[in-house]
Short mmCIF file of C-alpha atoms in Angstrom, two decimals:
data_model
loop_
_atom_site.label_atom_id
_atom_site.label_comp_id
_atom_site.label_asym_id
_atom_site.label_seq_id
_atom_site.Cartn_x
_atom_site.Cartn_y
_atom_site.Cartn_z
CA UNK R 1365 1.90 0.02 3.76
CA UNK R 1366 2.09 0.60 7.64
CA UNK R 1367 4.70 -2.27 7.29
CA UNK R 1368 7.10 -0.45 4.74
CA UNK R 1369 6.67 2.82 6.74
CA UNK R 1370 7.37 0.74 10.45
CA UNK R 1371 10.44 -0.67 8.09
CA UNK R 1372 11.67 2.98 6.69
CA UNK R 1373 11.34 4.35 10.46
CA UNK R 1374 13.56 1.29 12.03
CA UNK R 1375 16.43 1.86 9.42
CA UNK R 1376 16.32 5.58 9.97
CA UNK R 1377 16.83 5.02 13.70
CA UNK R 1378 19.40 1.99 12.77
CA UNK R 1379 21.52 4.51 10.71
CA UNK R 1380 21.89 6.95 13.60
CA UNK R 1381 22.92 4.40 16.01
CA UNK R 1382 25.42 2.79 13.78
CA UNK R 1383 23.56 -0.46 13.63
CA UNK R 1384 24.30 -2.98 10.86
CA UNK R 1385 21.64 -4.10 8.55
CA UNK R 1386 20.20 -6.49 6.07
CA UNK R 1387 16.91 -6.10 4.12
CA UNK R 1388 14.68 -9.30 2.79
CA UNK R 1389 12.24 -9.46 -0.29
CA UNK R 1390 10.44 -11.55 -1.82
CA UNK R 1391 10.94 -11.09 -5.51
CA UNK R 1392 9.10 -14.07 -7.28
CA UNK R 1393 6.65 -16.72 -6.02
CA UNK R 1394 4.48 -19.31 -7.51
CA UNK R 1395 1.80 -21.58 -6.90
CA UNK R 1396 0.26 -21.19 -3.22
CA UNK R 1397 2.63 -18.55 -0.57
CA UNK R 1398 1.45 -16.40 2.03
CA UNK R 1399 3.63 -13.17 0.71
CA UNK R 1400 3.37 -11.66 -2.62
CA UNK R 1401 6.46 -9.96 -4.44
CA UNK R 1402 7.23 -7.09 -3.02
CA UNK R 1403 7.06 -8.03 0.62
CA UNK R 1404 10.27 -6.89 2.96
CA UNK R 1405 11.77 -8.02 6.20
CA UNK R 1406 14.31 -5.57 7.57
CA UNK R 1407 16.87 -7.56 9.83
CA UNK R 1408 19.28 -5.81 12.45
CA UNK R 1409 22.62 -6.92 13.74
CA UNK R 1410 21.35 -7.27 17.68
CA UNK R 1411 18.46 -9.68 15.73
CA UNK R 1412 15.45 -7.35 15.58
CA UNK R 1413 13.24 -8.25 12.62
CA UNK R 1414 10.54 -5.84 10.82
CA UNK R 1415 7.93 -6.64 8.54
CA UNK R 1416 7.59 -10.48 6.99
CA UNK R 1417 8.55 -12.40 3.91
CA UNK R 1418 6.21 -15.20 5.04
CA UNK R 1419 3.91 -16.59 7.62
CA UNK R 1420 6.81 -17.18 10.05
CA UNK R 1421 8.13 -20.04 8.31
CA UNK R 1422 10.92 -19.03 6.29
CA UNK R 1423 12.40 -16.01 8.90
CA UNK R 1424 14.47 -17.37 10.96
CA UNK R 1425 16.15 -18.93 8.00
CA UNK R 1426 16.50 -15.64 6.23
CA UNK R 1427 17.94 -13.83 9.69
CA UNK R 1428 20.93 -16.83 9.13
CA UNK R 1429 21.37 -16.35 5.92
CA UNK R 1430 21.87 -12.63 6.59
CA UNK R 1431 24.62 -12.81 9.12
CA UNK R 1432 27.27 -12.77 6.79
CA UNK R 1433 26.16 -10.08 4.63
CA UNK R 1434 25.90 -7.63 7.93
CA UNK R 1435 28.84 -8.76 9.17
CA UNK R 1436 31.55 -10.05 6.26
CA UNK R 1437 30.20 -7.58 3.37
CA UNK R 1438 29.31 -10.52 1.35
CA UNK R 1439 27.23 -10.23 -2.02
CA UNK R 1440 23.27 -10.29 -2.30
CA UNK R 1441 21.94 -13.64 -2.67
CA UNK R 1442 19.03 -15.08 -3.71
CA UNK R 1443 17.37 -18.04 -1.76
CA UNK R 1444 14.43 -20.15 -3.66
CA UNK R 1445 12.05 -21.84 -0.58
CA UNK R 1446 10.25 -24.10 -2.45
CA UNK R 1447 7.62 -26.39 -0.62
CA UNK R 1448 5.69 -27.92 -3.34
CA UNK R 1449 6.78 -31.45 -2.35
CA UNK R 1450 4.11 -33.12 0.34
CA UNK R 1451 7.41 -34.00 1.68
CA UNK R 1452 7.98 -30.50 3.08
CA UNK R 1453 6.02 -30.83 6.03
CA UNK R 1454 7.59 -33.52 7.42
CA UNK R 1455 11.34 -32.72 6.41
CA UNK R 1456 11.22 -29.07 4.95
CA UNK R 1457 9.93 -25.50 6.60
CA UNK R 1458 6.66 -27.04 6.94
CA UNK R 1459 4.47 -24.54 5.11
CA UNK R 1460 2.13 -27.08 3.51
CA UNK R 1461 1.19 -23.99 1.37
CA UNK R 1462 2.42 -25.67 -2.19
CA UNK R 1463 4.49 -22.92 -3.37
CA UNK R 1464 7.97 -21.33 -4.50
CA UNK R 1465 9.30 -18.49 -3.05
CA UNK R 1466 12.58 -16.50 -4.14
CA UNK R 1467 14.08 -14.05 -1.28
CA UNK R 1468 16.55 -11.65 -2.46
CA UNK R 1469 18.91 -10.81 0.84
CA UNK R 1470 21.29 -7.67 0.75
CA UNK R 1471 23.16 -5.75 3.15
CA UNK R 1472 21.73 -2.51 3.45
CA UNK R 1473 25.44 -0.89 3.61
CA UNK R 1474 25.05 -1.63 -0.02
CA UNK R 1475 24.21 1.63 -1.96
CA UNK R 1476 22.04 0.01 -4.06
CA UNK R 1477 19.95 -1.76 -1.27
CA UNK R 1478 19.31 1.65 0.97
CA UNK R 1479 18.45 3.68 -1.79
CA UNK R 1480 15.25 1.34 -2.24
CA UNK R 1481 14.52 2.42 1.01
CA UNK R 1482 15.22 6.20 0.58
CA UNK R 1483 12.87 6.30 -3.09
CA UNK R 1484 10.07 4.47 -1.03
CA UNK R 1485 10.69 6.74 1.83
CA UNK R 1486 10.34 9.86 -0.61
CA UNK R 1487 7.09 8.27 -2.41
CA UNK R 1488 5.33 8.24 0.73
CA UNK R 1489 6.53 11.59 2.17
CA UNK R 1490 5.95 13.26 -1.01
CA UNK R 1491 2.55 11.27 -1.63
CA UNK R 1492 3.49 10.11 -4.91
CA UNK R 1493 3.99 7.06 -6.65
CA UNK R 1494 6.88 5.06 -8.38
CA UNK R 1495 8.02 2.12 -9.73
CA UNK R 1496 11.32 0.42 -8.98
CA UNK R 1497 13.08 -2.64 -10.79
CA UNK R 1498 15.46 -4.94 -9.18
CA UNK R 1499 17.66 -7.66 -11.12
CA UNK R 1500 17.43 -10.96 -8.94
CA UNK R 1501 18.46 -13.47 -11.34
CA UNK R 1502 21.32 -13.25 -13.95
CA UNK R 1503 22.72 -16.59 -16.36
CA UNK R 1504 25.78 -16.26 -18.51
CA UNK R 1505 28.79 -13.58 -19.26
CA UNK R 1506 27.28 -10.11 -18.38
CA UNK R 1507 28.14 -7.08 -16.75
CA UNK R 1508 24.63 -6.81 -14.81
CA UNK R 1509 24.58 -7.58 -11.36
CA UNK R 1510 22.55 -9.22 -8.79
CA UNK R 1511 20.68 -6.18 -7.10
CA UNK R 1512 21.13 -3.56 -9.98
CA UNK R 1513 18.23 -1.03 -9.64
CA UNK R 1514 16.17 1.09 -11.50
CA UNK R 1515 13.90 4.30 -9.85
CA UNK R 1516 11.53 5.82 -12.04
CA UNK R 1517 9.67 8.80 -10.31
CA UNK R 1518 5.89 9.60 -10.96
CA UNK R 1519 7.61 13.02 -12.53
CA UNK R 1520 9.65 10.57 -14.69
CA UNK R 1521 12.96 11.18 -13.41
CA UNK R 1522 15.06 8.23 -13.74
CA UNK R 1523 18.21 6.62 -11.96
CA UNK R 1524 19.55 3.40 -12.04
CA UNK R 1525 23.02 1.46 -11.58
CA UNK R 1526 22.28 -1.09 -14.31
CA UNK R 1527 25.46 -1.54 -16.17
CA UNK R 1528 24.12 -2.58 -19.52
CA UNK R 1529 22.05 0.28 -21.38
CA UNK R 1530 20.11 -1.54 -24.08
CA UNK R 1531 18.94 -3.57 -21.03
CA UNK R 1532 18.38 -0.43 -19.00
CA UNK R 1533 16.38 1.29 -21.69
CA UNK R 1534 14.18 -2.15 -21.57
CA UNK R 1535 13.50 -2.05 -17.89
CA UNK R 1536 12.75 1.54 -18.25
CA UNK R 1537 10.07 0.90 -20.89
CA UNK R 1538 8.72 -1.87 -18.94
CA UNK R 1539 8.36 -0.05 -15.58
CA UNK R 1540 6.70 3.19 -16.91
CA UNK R 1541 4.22 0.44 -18.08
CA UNK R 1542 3.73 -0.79 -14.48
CA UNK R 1543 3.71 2.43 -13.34
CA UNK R 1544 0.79 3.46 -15.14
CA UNK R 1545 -1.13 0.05 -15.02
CA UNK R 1546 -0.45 0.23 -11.00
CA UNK R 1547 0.20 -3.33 -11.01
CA UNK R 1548 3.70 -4.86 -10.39
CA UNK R 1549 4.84 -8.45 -12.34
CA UNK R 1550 8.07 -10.30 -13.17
CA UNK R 1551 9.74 -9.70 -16.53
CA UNK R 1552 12.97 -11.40 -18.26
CA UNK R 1553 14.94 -10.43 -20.24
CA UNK R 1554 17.45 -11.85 -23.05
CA UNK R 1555 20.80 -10.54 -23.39
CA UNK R 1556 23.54 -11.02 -26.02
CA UNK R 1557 25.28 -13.72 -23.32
CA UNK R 1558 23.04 -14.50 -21.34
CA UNK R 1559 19.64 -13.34 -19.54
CA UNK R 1560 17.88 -11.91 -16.57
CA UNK R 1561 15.12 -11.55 -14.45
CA UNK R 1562 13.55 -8.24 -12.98
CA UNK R 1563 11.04 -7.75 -10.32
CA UNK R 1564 9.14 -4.62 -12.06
CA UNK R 1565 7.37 -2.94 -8.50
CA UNK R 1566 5.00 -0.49 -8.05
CA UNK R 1567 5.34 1.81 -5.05
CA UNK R 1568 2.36 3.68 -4.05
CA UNK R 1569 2.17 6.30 -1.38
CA UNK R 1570 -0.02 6.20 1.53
CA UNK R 1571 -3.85 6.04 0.91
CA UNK R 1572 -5.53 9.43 1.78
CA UNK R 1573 -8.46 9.12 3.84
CA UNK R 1574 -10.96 12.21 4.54
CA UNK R 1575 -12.59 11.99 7.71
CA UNK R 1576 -15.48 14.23 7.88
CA UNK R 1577 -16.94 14.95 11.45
CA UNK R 1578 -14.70 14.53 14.25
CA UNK R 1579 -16.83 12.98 16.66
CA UNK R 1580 -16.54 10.75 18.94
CA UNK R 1581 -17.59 7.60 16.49
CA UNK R 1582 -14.40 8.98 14.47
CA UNK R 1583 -11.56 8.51 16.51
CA UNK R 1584 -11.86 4.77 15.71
CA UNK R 1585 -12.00 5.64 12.29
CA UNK R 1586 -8.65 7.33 11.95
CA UNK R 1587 -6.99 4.72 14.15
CA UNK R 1588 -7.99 1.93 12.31
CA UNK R 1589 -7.08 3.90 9.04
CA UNK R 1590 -3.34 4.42 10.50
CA UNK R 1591 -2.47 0.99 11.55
CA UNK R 1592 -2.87 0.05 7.97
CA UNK R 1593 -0.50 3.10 7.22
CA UNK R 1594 -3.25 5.60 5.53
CA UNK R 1595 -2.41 9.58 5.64
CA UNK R 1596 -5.46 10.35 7.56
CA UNK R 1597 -7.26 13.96 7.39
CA UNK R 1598 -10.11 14.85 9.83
CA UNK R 1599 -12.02 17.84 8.80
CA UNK R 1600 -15.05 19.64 11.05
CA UNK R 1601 -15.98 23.11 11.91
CA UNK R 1602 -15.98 22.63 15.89
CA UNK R 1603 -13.11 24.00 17.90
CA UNK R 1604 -13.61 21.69 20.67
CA UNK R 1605 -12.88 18.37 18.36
CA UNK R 1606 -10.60 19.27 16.32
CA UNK R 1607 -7.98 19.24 18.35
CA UNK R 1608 -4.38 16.83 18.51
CA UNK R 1609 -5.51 15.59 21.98
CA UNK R 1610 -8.72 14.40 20.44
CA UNK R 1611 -6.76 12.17 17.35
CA UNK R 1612 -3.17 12.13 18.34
CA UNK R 1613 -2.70 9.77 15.19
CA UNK R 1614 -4.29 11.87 12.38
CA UNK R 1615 -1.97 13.27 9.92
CA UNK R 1616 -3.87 16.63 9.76
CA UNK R 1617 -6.78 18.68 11.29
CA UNK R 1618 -8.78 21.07 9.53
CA UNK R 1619 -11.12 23.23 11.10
CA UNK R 1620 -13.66 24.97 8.34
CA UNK R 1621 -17.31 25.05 7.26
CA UNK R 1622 -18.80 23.00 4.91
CA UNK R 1623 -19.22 25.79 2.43
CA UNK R 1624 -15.12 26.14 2.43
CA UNK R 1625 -13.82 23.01 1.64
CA UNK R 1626 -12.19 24.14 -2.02
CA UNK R 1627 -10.19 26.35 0.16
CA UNK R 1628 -8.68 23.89 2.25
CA UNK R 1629 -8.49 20.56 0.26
CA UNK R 1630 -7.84 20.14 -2.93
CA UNK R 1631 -9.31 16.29 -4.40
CA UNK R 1632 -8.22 13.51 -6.93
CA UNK R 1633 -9.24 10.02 -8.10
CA UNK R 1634 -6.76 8.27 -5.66
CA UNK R 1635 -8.39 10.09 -2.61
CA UNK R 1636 -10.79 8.54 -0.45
CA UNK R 1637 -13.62 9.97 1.62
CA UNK R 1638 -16.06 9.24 5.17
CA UNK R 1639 -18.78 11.67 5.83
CA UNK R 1640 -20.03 11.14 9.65
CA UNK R 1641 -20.47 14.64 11.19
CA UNK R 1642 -24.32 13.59 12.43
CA UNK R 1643 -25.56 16.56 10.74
CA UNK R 1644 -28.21 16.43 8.01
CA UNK R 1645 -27.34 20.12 6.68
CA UNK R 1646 -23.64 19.46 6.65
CA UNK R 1647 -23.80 16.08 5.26
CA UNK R 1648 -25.90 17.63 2.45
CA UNK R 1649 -23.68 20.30 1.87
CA UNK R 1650 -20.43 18.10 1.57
CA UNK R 1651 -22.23 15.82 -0.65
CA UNK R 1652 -22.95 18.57 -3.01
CA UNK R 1653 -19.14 19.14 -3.25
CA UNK R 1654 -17.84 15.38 -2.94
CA UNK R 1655 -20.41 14.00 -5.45
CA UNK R 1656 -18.57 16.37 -7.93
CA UNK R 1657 -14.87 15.52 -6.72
CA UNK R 1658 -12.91 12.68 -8.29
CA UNK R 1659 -13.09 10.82 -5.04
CA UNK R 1660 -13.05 6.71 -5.93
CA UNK R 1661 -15.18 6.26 -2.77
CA UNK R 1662 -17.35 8.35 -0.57
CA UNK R 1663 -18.92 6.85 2.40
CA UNK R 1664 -22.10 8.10 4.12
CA UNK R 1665 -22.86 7.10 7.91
CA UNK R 1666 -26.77 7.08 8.09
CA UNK R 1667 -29.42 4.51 6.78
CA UNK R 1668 -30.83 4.23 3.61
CA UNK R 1669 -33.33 6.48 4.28
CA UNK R 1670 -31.59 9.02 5.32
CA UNK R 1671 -29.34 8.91 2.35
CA UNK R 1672 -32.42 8.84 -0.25
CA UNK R 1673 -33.64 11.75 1.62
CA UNK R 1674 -30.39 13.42 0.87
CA UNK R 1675 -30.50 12.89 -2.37
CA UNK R 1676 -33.83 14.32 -2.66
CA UNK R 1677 -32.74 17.19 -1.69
CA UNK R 1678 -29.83 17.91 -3.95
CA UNK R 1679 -32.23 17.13 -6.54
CA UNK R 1680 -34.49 19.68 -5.42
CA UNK R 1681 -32.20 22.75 -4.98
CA UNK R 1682 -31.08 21.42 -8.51
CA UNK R 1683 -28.03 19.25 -8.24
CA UNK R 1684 -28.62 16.21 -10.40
CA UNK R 1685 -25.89 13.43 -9.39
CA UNK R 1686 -25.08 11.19 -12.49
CA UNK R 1687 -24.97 7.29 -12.14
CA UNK R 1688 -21.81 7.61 -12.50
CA UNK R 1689 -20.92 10.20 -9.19
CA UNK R 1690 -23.72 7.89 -7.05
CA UNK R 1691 -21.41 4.76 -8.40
CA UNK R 1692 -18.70 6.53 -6.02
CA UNK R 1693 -21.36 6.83 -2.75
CA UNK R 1694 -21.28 4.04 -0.89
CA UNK R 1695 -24.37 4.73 2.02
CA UNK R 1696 -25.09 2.93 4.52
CA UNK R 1697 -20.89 2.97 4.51
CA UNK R 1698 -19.45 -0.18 5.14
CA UNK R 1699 -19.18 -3.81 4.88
CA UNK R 1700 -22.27 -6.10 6.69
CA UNK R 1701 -20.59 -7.62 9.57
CA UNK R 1702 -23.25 -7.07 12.29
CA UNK R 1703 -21.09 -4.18 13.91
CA UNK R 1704 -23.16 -2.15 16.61
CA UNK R 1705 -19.97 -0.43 18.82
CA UNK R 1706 -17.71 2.69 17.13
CA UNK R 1707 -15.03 -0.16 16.74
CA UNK R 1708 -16.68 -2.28 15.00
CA UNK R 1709 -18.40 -0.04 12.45
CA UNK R 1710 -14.50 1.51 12.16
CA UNK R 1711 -13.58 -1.97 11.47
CA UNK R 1712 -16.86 -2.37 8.66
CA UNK R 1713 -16.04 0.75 7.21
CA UNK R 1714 -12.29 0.62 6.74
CA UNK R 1715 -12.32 -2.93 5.14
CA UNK R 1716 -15.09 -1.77 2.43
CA UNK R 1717 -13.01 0.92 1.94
CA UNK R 1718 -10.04 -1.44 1.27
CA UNK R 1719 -12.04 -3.72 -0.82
CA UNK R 1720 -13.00 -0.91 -3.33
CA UNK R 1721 -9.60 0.11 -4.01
CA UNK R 1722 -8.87 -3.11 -4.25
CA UNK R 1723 -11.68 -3.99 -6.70
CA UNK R 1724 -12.95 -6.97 -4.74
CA UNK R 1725 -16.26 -7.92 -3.36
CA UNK R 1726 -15.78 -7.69 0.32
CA UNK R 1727 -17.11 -11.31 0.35
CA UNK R 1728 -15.91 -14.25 2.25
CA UNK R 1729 -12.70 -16.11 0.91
CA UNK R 1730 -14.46 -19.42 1.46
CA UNK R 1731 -16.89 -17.85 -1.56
CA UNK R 1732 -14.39 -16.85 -3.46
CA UNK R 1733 -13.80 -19.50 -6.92
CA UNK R 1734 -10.44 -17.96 -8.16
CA UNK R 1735 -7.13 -18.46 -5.85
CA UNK R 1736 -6.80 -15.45 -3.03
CA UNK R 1737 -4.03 -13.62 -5.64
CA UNK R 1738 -5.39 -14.59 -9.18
CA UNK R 1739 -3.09 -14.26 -12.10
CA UNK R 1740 -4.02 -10.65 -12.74
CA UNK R 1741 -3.66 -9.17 -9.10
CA UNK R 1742 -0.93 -11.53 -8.38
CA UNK R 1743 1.57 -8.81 -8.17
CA UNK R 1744 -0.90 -5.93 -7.28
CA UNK R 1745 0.14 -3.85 -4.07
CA UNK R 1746 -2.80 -3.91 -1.38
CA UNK R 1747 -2.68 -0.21 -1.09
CA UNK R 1748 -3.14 1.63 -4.05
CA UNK R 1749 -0.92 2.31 -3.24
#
């Protein structure tokens, strides 16, 4: 996420300046590769390069292969990397990693290629989601193009450049399905003449976080939160925290009571939540309201104790949590790493936080009995977004 927006941000600047252009991404892999489809690399003409479409290997090789396209208008191209041979290492990019990887690489003074830019721009800045679908492969006598696009909005407005409209209406179909599944994949297609391939993406706005308590343990929070790209709220009812000097990086400070939330936030399932403010009265108060939210994940600071206690409480002024709304509390909040400073438990917290939405265990890779990207997250965007 923080790498799309750092990506958005340069070509903004790049337009202003007059600076030529190419964008990178990875549009179909296989077997073992260290980007997912998806990825992007944004390459300028004075050789700046943002974001990755590997682990370093294959970069330097895409910034040649994009010199002519920034500088002689040529086509978009697709470039298959594929280092399953043991052979690689010695006389290839040396990845050792076992896979196939297919980078599409377009000038962005193409149309077509900036305005993938300018929907994912508008996704995050209106927090909403989309879905776009990119042609990267085309065999036989057909209109369709290399880099033909499709944009389907999360209100369902549609535009696309795809010349062929039984094909079109087939993409569309197929990317309102990965739009609601939230989960991108790789579909072809058979045409009268010929066929295609389409990298169907999901593009998911920034993750809200809700920072509750803006002391001094939360600052480390909300920076953490932002260098993965989150949109980042802190909420408390002191005057003397809540205040832009205090979290220069937060995307928004609210100052109000416990007891006034409703008036200043509204919630939903993608929303997620942190309740720190060290106080036992507040903390029971927000967890009347939260437990009853459609958060996905609420996280208490405190021990166990301290959260049973809680509980207790609600129970006793007559608020009677479900299994269901205590599935959503995760207290103590975050992952066991043996973290004792405000960094580290910003560190515990944000990766169990990224692990939910994620649906995975937190656990160690070396535990782990599938492949890192199984077949049925293969495609899914880390952020979900």
């Amino acid at each position: 996420m923080k790498e799309l927006q750092n990506i958005i941000e340069t070509f903004e600047q790049c337009k202003l300046t007059g600076q030529r252009t190419a964008i990178a991404t990875v549009v179909k892999t296989s077997g073992s590769v260290y980007r997912r489809p998806g990825a992007r690399m944004l390459i300028t003409d004075d050789g700046q390069t943002i974001g990755a479409i590997s682990g370093g290997c294959l970069e330097s090789n895409v910034f040649e292969r994009s010199q002519p396209l920034m500088f002689y208008s040529g086509e978009p191209l697709v470039v298959q990397y594929d280092t399953t041979s043991s052979d690689d290492i010695v006389w290839g990019f040396g990845l050792g990693c076992n896979g196939v990887v297919n980078v599409l690489i377009e000038s962005l003074a193409d149309a077509s290629a900036s305005n993938q830019l300018e929907f994912i721009a508008e996704c995050f800045l209106q927090h909403q989601s989309g879905a776009i679908a990119t042609i990267f492969d085309v065999k036989g006598d057909t209109q369709v193009k290399v880099a033909s696009r499709l944009f389907l909005k999360q209100d369902g407005a549609v535009t696309t450049n795809i010349k062929d409209r039984e094909l079109a209406q087939k993409v569309l179909q197929d990317a309102q399905e990965v739009f609601t599944s939230g989960r991108s994949r790789v579909e072809s297609y058979s045409l009268v003449n010929g066929c295609v391939e389409v990298l169907l993406e999901v593009i998911q706005s920034p993750l809200p976080l809700l920072v509750f308590g803006a002391g001094h343990d939360a600052i480390p929070v909300v920076n953490c939160a932002k260098q993965l790209g989150w949109h980042v709220k802190v909420i408390d009812n002191r005057p003397g925290y809540t205040t832009r000097d205090r979290f220069p990086n937060a995307d928004d400070i609210i100052f109000c009571d416990p007891e006034n939330l409703k008036a200043h936030l509204s919630f939903n399932s993608h929303m997620v939540a942190v309740v720190m403010t060290h106080k036992y009265l507040h903390d029971l108060e927000l967890l009347r309201t939260l437990l009853l939210s459609p958060l996905e994940y609420i996280g208490l600071l405190g021990p166990k104790t301290r959260r049973e206690r809680l509980l207790q409480d609600l129970q006793a002024s007559g608020f009677m949590p479900t299994p269901d709304q205590l599935h959503h509390l995760y207290g103590p909040v975050g992952l066991d790493i043996g973290a004792n400073t405000p960094e580290e438990i910003a560190l515990s917290i944000v990766a169990e936080i990224q692990a939910v939405v994620a649906c995975r265990s937190g656990s160690s890779l070396r535990e782990r009995t599938k492949p890192i990207h199984s077949q049925y997250d293969e495609l899914t965007p880390l952020v979900s977004i």
